[in-house]
Amino acid sequence: MNDRSSERDSAKSYSKIGGWLILYAVGLVLYPVQTLFSLITVHLPAVFSDNWAALTSPTNPGYHSLWAPLVIAELAGSIGFFLCSILIVIFFFQRRHWVPKLVIFFLMANVIFVGADYFIINFFLIRTNSVNMDATINFVRTVVAGMIWIPYFLFSRRAAKTFTN
């Protein structure tokens, strides 16, 4: 009789998002907001302003043939990650059973995308000996988040038992 009540209690304790998942949920809700802000303040102005002409004009001293494809790829990637993050937020709070796999894929794709962007900017496009600190911080933050949350979603009993719908 005691085993049944403990089974019910454990099933009930996983029926809501709790534990470390609350921390991930906060970051997950903030991610689309951060990405939308970045789209509006960084990516769209780079394409739809005089910045585009400066980046893509061969007469500009900072010109490189990779600037145009990189800016377009960053814009497309940011829009894609924004839309995916909204879907993940919805599915996360619906506690769909495939959310852990979706989150792992999303985090891995984010690490690869940000990593590729970081290396292209720092090793091909910036011609000085300095390092772009904003890109470095973003890269390190993305890698650390992946190193923390990918194993969590792979091995966490709470994550496995919470996402059952």
Coordinates of N, CA and C in Angstrom, one line a residue:
M1 N 0.8 -1.2 0.0 CA 0.0 0.0 0.0 C 0.9 1.2 0.0
N2 N 1.9 1.2 0.7 CA 2.9 2.3 0.8 C 3.5 2.6 -0.6
D3 N 3.8 1.5 -1.4 CA 4.4 1.6 -2.7 C 3.5 2.3 -3.6
R4 N 2.2 2.1 -3.6 CA 1.2 2.7 -4.5 C 1.2 4.2 -4.2
S5 N 1.1 4.6 -2.9 CA 1.0 6.0 -2.6 C 2.3 6.7 -3.0
S6 N 3.5 6.1 -2.8 CA 4.7 6.7 -3.2 C 4.8 6.8 -4.8
E7 N 4.2 5.8 -5.5 CA 4.2 5.9 -7.0 C 3.3 7.1 -7.4
R8 N 2.1 7.2 -6.7 CA 1.2 8.3 -7.0 C 1.9 9.7 -6.7
D9 N 2.6 9.8 -5.6 CA 3.2 11.0 -5.2 C 4.3 11.4 -6.2
S10 N 5.1 10.4 -6.6 CA 6.2 10.7 -7.6 C 5.6 11.1 -8.9
A11 N 4.5 10.4 -9.4 CA 3.9 10.8 -10.6 C 3.3 12.2 -10.5
K12 N 2.7 12.5 -9.4 CA 2.1 13.8 -9.2 C 3.2 14.9 -9.1
S13 N 4.3 14.6 -8.6 CA 5.4 15.6 -8.4 C 6.0 15.9 -9.8
Y14 N 5.9 15.0 -10.8 CA 6.3 15.3 -12.1 C 5.2 15.8 -13.1
S15 N 4.0 16.0 -12.6 CA 2.9 16.4 -13.4 C 3.0 17.9 -13.8
K16 N 3.9 18.6 -13.1 CA 4.1 20.0 -13.4 C 5.6 20.3 -13.7
I17 N 5.8 21.3 -14.3 CA 7.2 21.7 -14.6 C 7.8 22.2 -13.3
G18 N 8.9 21.6 -12.9 CA 9.5 22.0 -11.6 C 11.0 21.7 -11.6
G19 N 11.6 21.9 -10.4 CA 13.0 21.7 -10.3 C 13.8 22.6 -11.2
W20 N 14.9 22.0 -11.8 CA 15.7 22.8 -12.7 C 15.0 23.2 -14.0
L21 N 13.9 22.5 -14.3 CA 13.2 22.8 -15.5 C 12.6 24.3 -15.4
I22 N 12.3 24.7 -14.2 CA 11.8 26.1 -14.1 C 12.9 27.1 -14.6
L23 N 14.2 26.8 -14.2 CA 15.2 27.7 -14.7 C 15.3 27.7 -16.2
Y24 N 15.2 26.5 -16.8 CA 15.3 26.4 -18.2 C 14.1 27.1 -18.9
A25 N 12.9 27.0 -18.2 CA 11.7 27.6 -18.8 C 11.8 29.1 -18.8
V26 N 12.4 29.7 -17.8 CA 12.6 31.1 -17.8 C 13.5 31.5 -19.0
G27 N 14.6 30.8 -19.1 CA 15.5 31.1 -20.3 C 14.8 30.9 -21.6
L28 N 14.0 29.9 -21.7 CA 13.3 29.6 -22.9 C 12.3 30.6 -23.3
V29 N 11.6 31.2 -22.3 CA 10.6 32.3 -22.5 C 11.4 33.5 -22.9
L30 N 12.5 33.8 -22.3 CA 13.3 35.0 -22.7 C 14.0 34.9 -24.0
Y31 N 14.3 33.7 -24.5 CA 15.0 33.6 -25.7 C 14.3 34.2 -26.9
P32 N 13.0 34.0 -27.2 CA 12.4 34.7 -28.3 C 12.4 36.2 -28.2
V33 N 12.3 36.7 -27.0 CA 12.3 38.1 -26.7 C 13.7 38.7 -27.1
Q34 N 14.7 38.0 -26.6 CA 16.1 38.4 -26.9 C 16.4 38.4 -28.4
T35 N 15.9 37.3 -29.1 CA 16.1 37.1 -30.5 C 15.4 38.2 -31.3
L36 N 14.2 38.5 -30.9 CA 13.4 39.5 -31.6 C 14.1 40.9 -31.5
F37 N 14.5 41.2 -30.3 CA 15.3 42.4 -30.1 C 16.5 42.5 -30.9
S38 N 17.2 41.4 -31.0 CA 18.4 41.4 -31.9 C 18.1 41.5 -33.4
L39 N 17.0 40.9 -33.8 CA 16.5 41.1 -35.2 C 16.2 42.5 -35.5
I40 N 15.5 43.2 -34.6 CA 15.1 44.5 -34.8 C 16.2 45.5 -34.7
T41 N 17.1 45.3 -33.8 CA 18.2 46.3 -33.6 C 19.5 46.1 -34.3
V42 N 19.7 44.8 -34.7 CA 21.0 44.5 -35.4 C 20.9 44.0 -36.8
H43 N 20.1 42.9 -36.9 CA 20.1 42.2 -38.2 C 19.3 42.9 -39.3
L44 N 18.1 43.4 -39.0 CA 17.3 44.1 -40.0 C 18.0 45.4 -40.4
P45 N 18.5 46.2 -39.5 CA 19.2 47.4 -39.9 C 20.5 47.2 -40.8
A46 N 21.1 46.0 -40.6 CA 22.3 45.7 -41.4 C 21.9 45.4 -42.8
V47 N 20.7 44.9 -43.1 CA 20.2 44.6 -44.4 C 19.5 45.8 -45.0
F48 N 18.7 46.5 -44.3 CA 17.8 47.5 -44.8 C 18.2 48.9 -44.4
S49 N 19.5 49.2 -44.6 CA 20.0 50.6 -44.4 C 21.2 50.8 -45.2
D50 N 21.9 51.9 -44.9 CA 23.2 52.2 -45.6 C 24.3 51.2 -45.2
N51 N 24.1 50.5 -44.1 CA 25.1 49.5 -43.7 C 25.3 48.4 -44.8
W52 N 24.2 48.1 -45.4 CA 24.3 47.0 -46.5 C 25.2 47.5 -47.6
A53 N 25.0 48.7 -48.0 CA 25.9 49.2 -49.1 C 27.3 49.3 -48.7
A54 N 27.6 49.7 -47.4 CA 28.9 49.7 -46.9 C 29.6 48.3 -46.8
L55 N 28.8 47.4 -46.4 CA 29.3 46.0 -46.3 C 29.6 45.3 -47.7
T56 N 28.8 45.7 -48.7 CA 28.8 44.9 -49.9 C 29.5 45.7 -51.0
S57 N 30.0 46.9 -50.8 CA 30.7 47.7 -51.8 C 32.2 47.4 -51.8
P58 N 32.7 46.9 -53.0 CA 34.1 46.6 -53.1 C 35.0 47.8 -52.9
T59 N 34.5 49.0 -53.0 CA 35.3 50.2 -52.8 C 35.5 50.5 -51.3
N60 N 34.7 49.9 -50.4 CA 34.8 50.1 -49.0 C 36.1 49.4 -48.5
P61 N 36.9 50.0 -47.6 CA 38.1 49.4 -47.1 C 37.8 48.1 -46.3
G62 N 36.7 48.0 -45.6 CA 36.3 46.8 -44.8 C 35.6 45.7 -45.6
Y63 N 35.5 45.9 -46.9 CA 34.8 44.9 -47.8 C 35.4 43.6 -47.8
H64 N 34.6 42.6 -47.7 CA 35.0 41.2 -47.9 C 33.8 40.5 -48.6
S65 N 34.1 39.6 -49.5 CA 33.1 38.9 -50.3 C 32.2 38.0 -49.4
L66 N 32.6 37.7 -48.2 CA 31.8 36.9 -47.3 C 30.7 37.7 -46.4
W67 N 30.9 39.1 -46.4 CA 30.0 39.9 -45.6 C 28.5 39.7 -46.0
A68 N 28.2 39.8 -47.3 CA 26.8 39.7 -47.7 C 26.2 38.4 -47.4
P69 N 26.9 37.2 -47.8 CA 26.2 35.9 -47.4 C 26.1 35.7 -45.9
L70 N 27.1 36.2 -45.1 CA 27.1 36.1 -43.7 C 25.9 36.9 -43.1
V71 N 25.7 38.1 -43.5 CA 24.6 38.9 -43.0 C 23.3 38.3 -43.3
I72 N 23.1 37.8 -44.5 CA 21.9 37.1 -44.9 C 21.7 35.8 -44.1
A73 N 22.8 35.1 -44.0 CA 22.7 33.8 -43.2 C 22.3 34.1 -41.7
E74 N 22.9 35.2 -41.2 CA 22.6 35.5 -39.8 C 21.1 36.0 -39.7
L75 N 20.6 36.7 -40.6 CA 19.2 37.1 -40.6 C 18.3 35.9 -40.7
A76 N 18.6 35.1 -41.7 CA 17.7 33.9 -41.9 C 17.8 33.0 -40.7
G77 N 19.0 32.8 -40.1 CA 19.2 31.9 -39.0 C 18.4 32.5 -37.8
S78 N 18.5 33.8 -37.5 CA 17.9 34.4 -36.4 C 16.3 34.3 -36.5
I79 N 15.8 34.5 -37.7 CA 14.4 34.3 -37.9 C 14.0 32.9 -37.7
G80 N 14.8 31.9 -38.2 CA 14.5 30.5 -37.9 C 14.5 30.1 -36.5
F81 N 15.6 30.6 -35.8 CA 15.7 30.3 -34.3 C 14.6 31.0 -33.5
F82 N 14.2 32.2 -34.0 CA 13.0 32.8 -33.3 C 11.8 32.0 -33.4
L83 N 11.5 31.6 -34.7 CA 10.2 30.8 -34.9 C 10.3 29.5 -34.2
C84 N 11.4 28.8 -34.2 CA 11.6 27.5 -33.5 C 11.4 27.7 -32.0
S85 N 12.0 28.8 -31.5 CA 11.9 29.0 -30.1 C 10.5 29.2 -29.6
I86 N 9.7 29.9 -30.4 CA 8.3 30.1 -30.1 C 7.5 28.7 -30.0
L87 N 7.8 27.9 -31.0 CA 7.2 26.6 -31.1 C 7.7 25.7 -29.9
I88 N 8.9 25.8 -29.5 CA 9.4 25.0 -28.4 C 8.8 25.5 -27.1
V89 N 8.6 26.8 -26.9 CA 7.9 27.4 -25.7 C 6.5 26.8 -25.6
I90 N 5.8 26.8 -26.8 CA 4.4 26.2 -26.7 C 4.4 24.7 -26.4
F91 N 5.3 24.0 -27.0 CA 5.3 22.5 -26.8 C 5.9 22.2 -25.4
F92 N 6.8 23.0 -24.9 CA 7.4 22.9 -23.6 C 6.3 22.9 -22.5
F93 N 5.4 23.9 -22.6 CA 4.4 24.1 -21.6 C 3.2 23.2 -21.8
Q94 N 3.1 22.6 -23.0 CA 2.1 21.5 -23.2 C 2.7 20.2 -22.7
R95 N 4.0 20.1 -22.4 CA 4.7 19.0 -21.9 C 4.6 17.8 -22.9
R96 N 4.9 18.1 -24.1 CA 4.9 17.1 -25.2 C 6.1 16.1 -24.9
H97 N 5.9 14.8 -25.2 CA 6.9 13.8 -24.9 C 8.2 14.0 -25.7
W98 N 8.1 14.6 -26.9 CA 9.3 14.8 -27.7 C 10.0 16.1 -27.5
V99 N 9.6 16.9 -26.5 CA 10.3 18.2 -26.2 C 11.7 18.0 -25.8
P100 N 12.1 17.0 -25.0 CA 13.6 16.9 -24.7 C 14.4 16.7 -25.9
K101 N 14.0 15.9 -26.9 CA 14.7 15.7 -28.1 C 14.7 17.0 -29.0
L102 N 13.6 17.7 -29.0 CA 13.6 19.0 -29.7 C 14.5 20.0 -29.1
V103 N 14.5 20.1 -27.8 CA 15.4 21.0 -27.1 C 16.9 20.7 -27.4
I104 N 17.2 19.4 -27.3 CA 18.6 19.0 -27.6 C 19.0 19.4 -29.0
F105 N 18.1 19.1 -30.0 CA 18.4 19.5 -31.4 C 18.5 21.0 -31.5
F106 N 17.6 21.7 -30.9 CA 17.7 23.2 -30.9 C 19.0 23.7 -30.3
L107 N 19.4 23.2 -29.2 CA 20.6 23.7 -28.5 C 21.9 23.3 -29.4
M108 N 21.9 22.1 -29.9 CA 23.0 21.7 -30.8 C 23.1 22.6 -32.1
A109 N 21.9 22.8 -32.7 CA 21.9 23.7 -33.9 C 22.4 25.1 -33.5
N110 N 22.0 25.6 -32.4 CA 22.4 26.9 -31.9 C 23.9 27.0 -31.7
V111 N 24.4 26.0 -31.1 CA 25.9 26.0 -30.9 C 26.6 25.9 -32.2
I112 N 26.2 25.1 -33.1 CA 26.8 25.0 -34.5 C 26.7 26.4 -35.2
F113 N 25.5 26.9 -35.2 CA 25.2 28.2 -35.9 C 26.1 29.3 -35.3
V114 N 26.0 29.5 -34.0 CA 26.8 30.6 -33.4 C 28.3 30.3 -33.5
G115 N 28.7 29.1 -33.4 CA 30.1 28.7 -33.6 C 30.6 29.0 -35.0
A116 N 29.8 28.7 -36.0 CA 30.2 29.0 -37.4 C 30.3 30.5 -37.6
D117 N 29.3 31.2 -37.1 CA 29.3 32.6 -37.2 C 30.5 33.3 -36.5
Y118 N 30.8 32.8 -35.3 CA 32.0 33.3 -34.6 C 33.3 33.1 -35.3
F119 N 33.5 31.9 -35.8 CA 34.8 31.6 -36.5 C 34.9 32.3 -37.9
I120 N 33.8 32.4 -38.6 CA 33.8 33.2 -39.8 C 34.2 34.6 -39.6
I121 N 33.5 35.2 -38.6 CA 33.8 36.6 -38.3 C 35.2 36.8 -37.8
N122 N 35.7 36.0 -36.9 CA 37.0 36.3 -36.2 C 38.2 35.8 -37.0
F123 N 38.0 34.8 -37.9 CA 39.1 34.3 -38.6 C 39.2 34.6 -40.1
F124 N 38.0 35.1 -40.6 CA 38.0 35.5 -42.1 C 37.7 36.9 -42.3
L125 N 36.9 37.5 -41.5 CA 36.4 38.9 -41.8 C 37.0 40.0 -41.1
I126 N 37.4 39.8 -39.8 CA 38.0 40.9 -39.1 C 39.5 40.8 -39.4
R127 N 40.0 41.9 -39.8 CA 41.4 41.9 -40.3 C 42.4 42.5 -39.3
T128 N 42.0 42.7 -38.1 CA 42.9 43.2 -37.1 C 43.2 42.1 -36.1
N129 N 44.1 42.3 -35.2 CA 44.5 41.3 -34.2 C 43.5 41.3 -33.0
S130 N 42.5 42.2 -33.0 CA 41.6 42.2 -31.9 C 40.5 41.1 -32.1
V131 N 39.8 40.8 -31.1 CA 38.8 39.8 -31.1 C 37.5 40.5 -30.8
N132 N 36.4 40.2 -31.5 CA 35.1 40.8 -31.3 C 34.5 40.2 -30.0
M133 N 34.5 41.1 -28.9 CA 34.1 40.6 -27.6 C 32.6 40.2 -27.6
D134 N 31.8 40.9 -28.3 CA 30.3 40.6 -28.3 C 30.1 39.2 -28.9
A135 N 30.8 38.9 -30.0 CA 30.7 37.6 -30.6 C 31.3 36.5 -29.7
T136 N 32.4 36.8 -29.0 CA 33.0 35.9 -28.1 C 32.1 35.5 -26.9
I137 N 31.5 36.5 -26.3 CA 30.6 36.3 -25.2 C 29.4 35.5 -25.7
N138 N 28.9 35.8 -26.8 CA 27.7 35.1 -27.3 C 28.1 33.6 -27.6
F139 N 29.3 33.4 -28.2 CA 29.7 32.0 -28.4 C 29.9 31.2 -27.1
V140 N 30.6 31.8 -26.2 CA 30.9 31.1 -24.9 C 29.6 30.9 -24.2
R141 N 28.7 31.8 -24.2 CA 27.4 31.6 -23.5 C 26.6 30.5 -24.1
T142 N 26.6 30.4 -25.5 CA 25.9 29.4 -26.2 C 26.5 28.0 -25.9
V143 N 27.8 27.9 -25.9 CA 28.5 26.6 -25.7 C 28.2 26.2 -24.2
V144 N 28.3 27.1 -23.3 CA 28.1 26.7 -21.9 C 26.6 26.3 -21.7
A145 N 25.7 27.0 -22.3 CA 24.3 26.6 -22.2 C 24.1 25.2 -22.7
G146 N 24.7 24.9 -23.9 CA 24.6 23.6 -24.5 C 25.2 22.5 -23.6
M147 N 26.4 22.8 -23.0 CA 27.1 21.9 -22.1 C 26.3 21.6 -20.9
I148 N 25.5 22.5 -20.4 CA 24.7 22.3 -19.2 C 23.3 21.6 -19.6
W149 N 22.6 22.1 -20.6 CA 21.2 21.7 -20.8 C 21.1 20.4 -21.6
I150 N 22.0 20.2 -22.6 CA 22.0 19.0 -23.4 C 22.1 17.7 -22.5
P151 N 23.1 17.6 -21.6 CA 23.1 16.4 -20.7 C 21.9 16.4 -19.8
Y152 N 21.5 17.5 -19.3 CA 20.3 17.5 -18.4 C 19.1 16.9 -19.1
F153 N 18.8 17.3 -20.4 CA 17.7 16.7 -21.1 C 17.9 15.3 -21.5
L154 N 19.2 14.9 -21.6 CA 19.5 13.5 -22.0 C 19.3 12.6 -20.8
F155 N 19.7 13.0 -19.6 CA 19.8 12.1 -18.5 C 18.9 12.4 -17.3
S156 N 18.2 13.5 -17.3 CA 17.3 13.9 -16.2 C 16.1 13.0 -16.1
R157 N 15.8 12.5 -14.9 CA 14.6 11.7 -14.7 C 13.4 12.7 -14.7
R158 N 13.6 13.9 -14.2 CA 12.5 14.8 -14.1 C 12.1 15.2 -15.5
A159 N 13.0 15.5 -16.4 CA 12.7 15.8 -17.8 C 12.0 14.7 -18.5
A160 N 12.5 13.5 -18.3 CA 11.8 12.3 -18.9 C 10.4 12.1 -18.4
K161 N 10.2 12.3 -17.1 CA 8.9 12.1 -16.5 C 7.9 13.2 -16.6
T162 N 8.4 14.4 -16.8 CA 7.6 15.6 -17.0 C 7.0 15.7 -18.3
F163 N 7.7 15.4 -19.4 CA 7.2 15.5 -20.8 C 6.7 14.2 -21.2
T164 N 5.4 14.0 -20.9 CA 4.7 12.7 -21.2 C 3.5 12.8 -22.1
N165 N 3.1 14.0 -22.5 CA 1.9 14.2 -23.3 C 2.1 13.9 -24.7

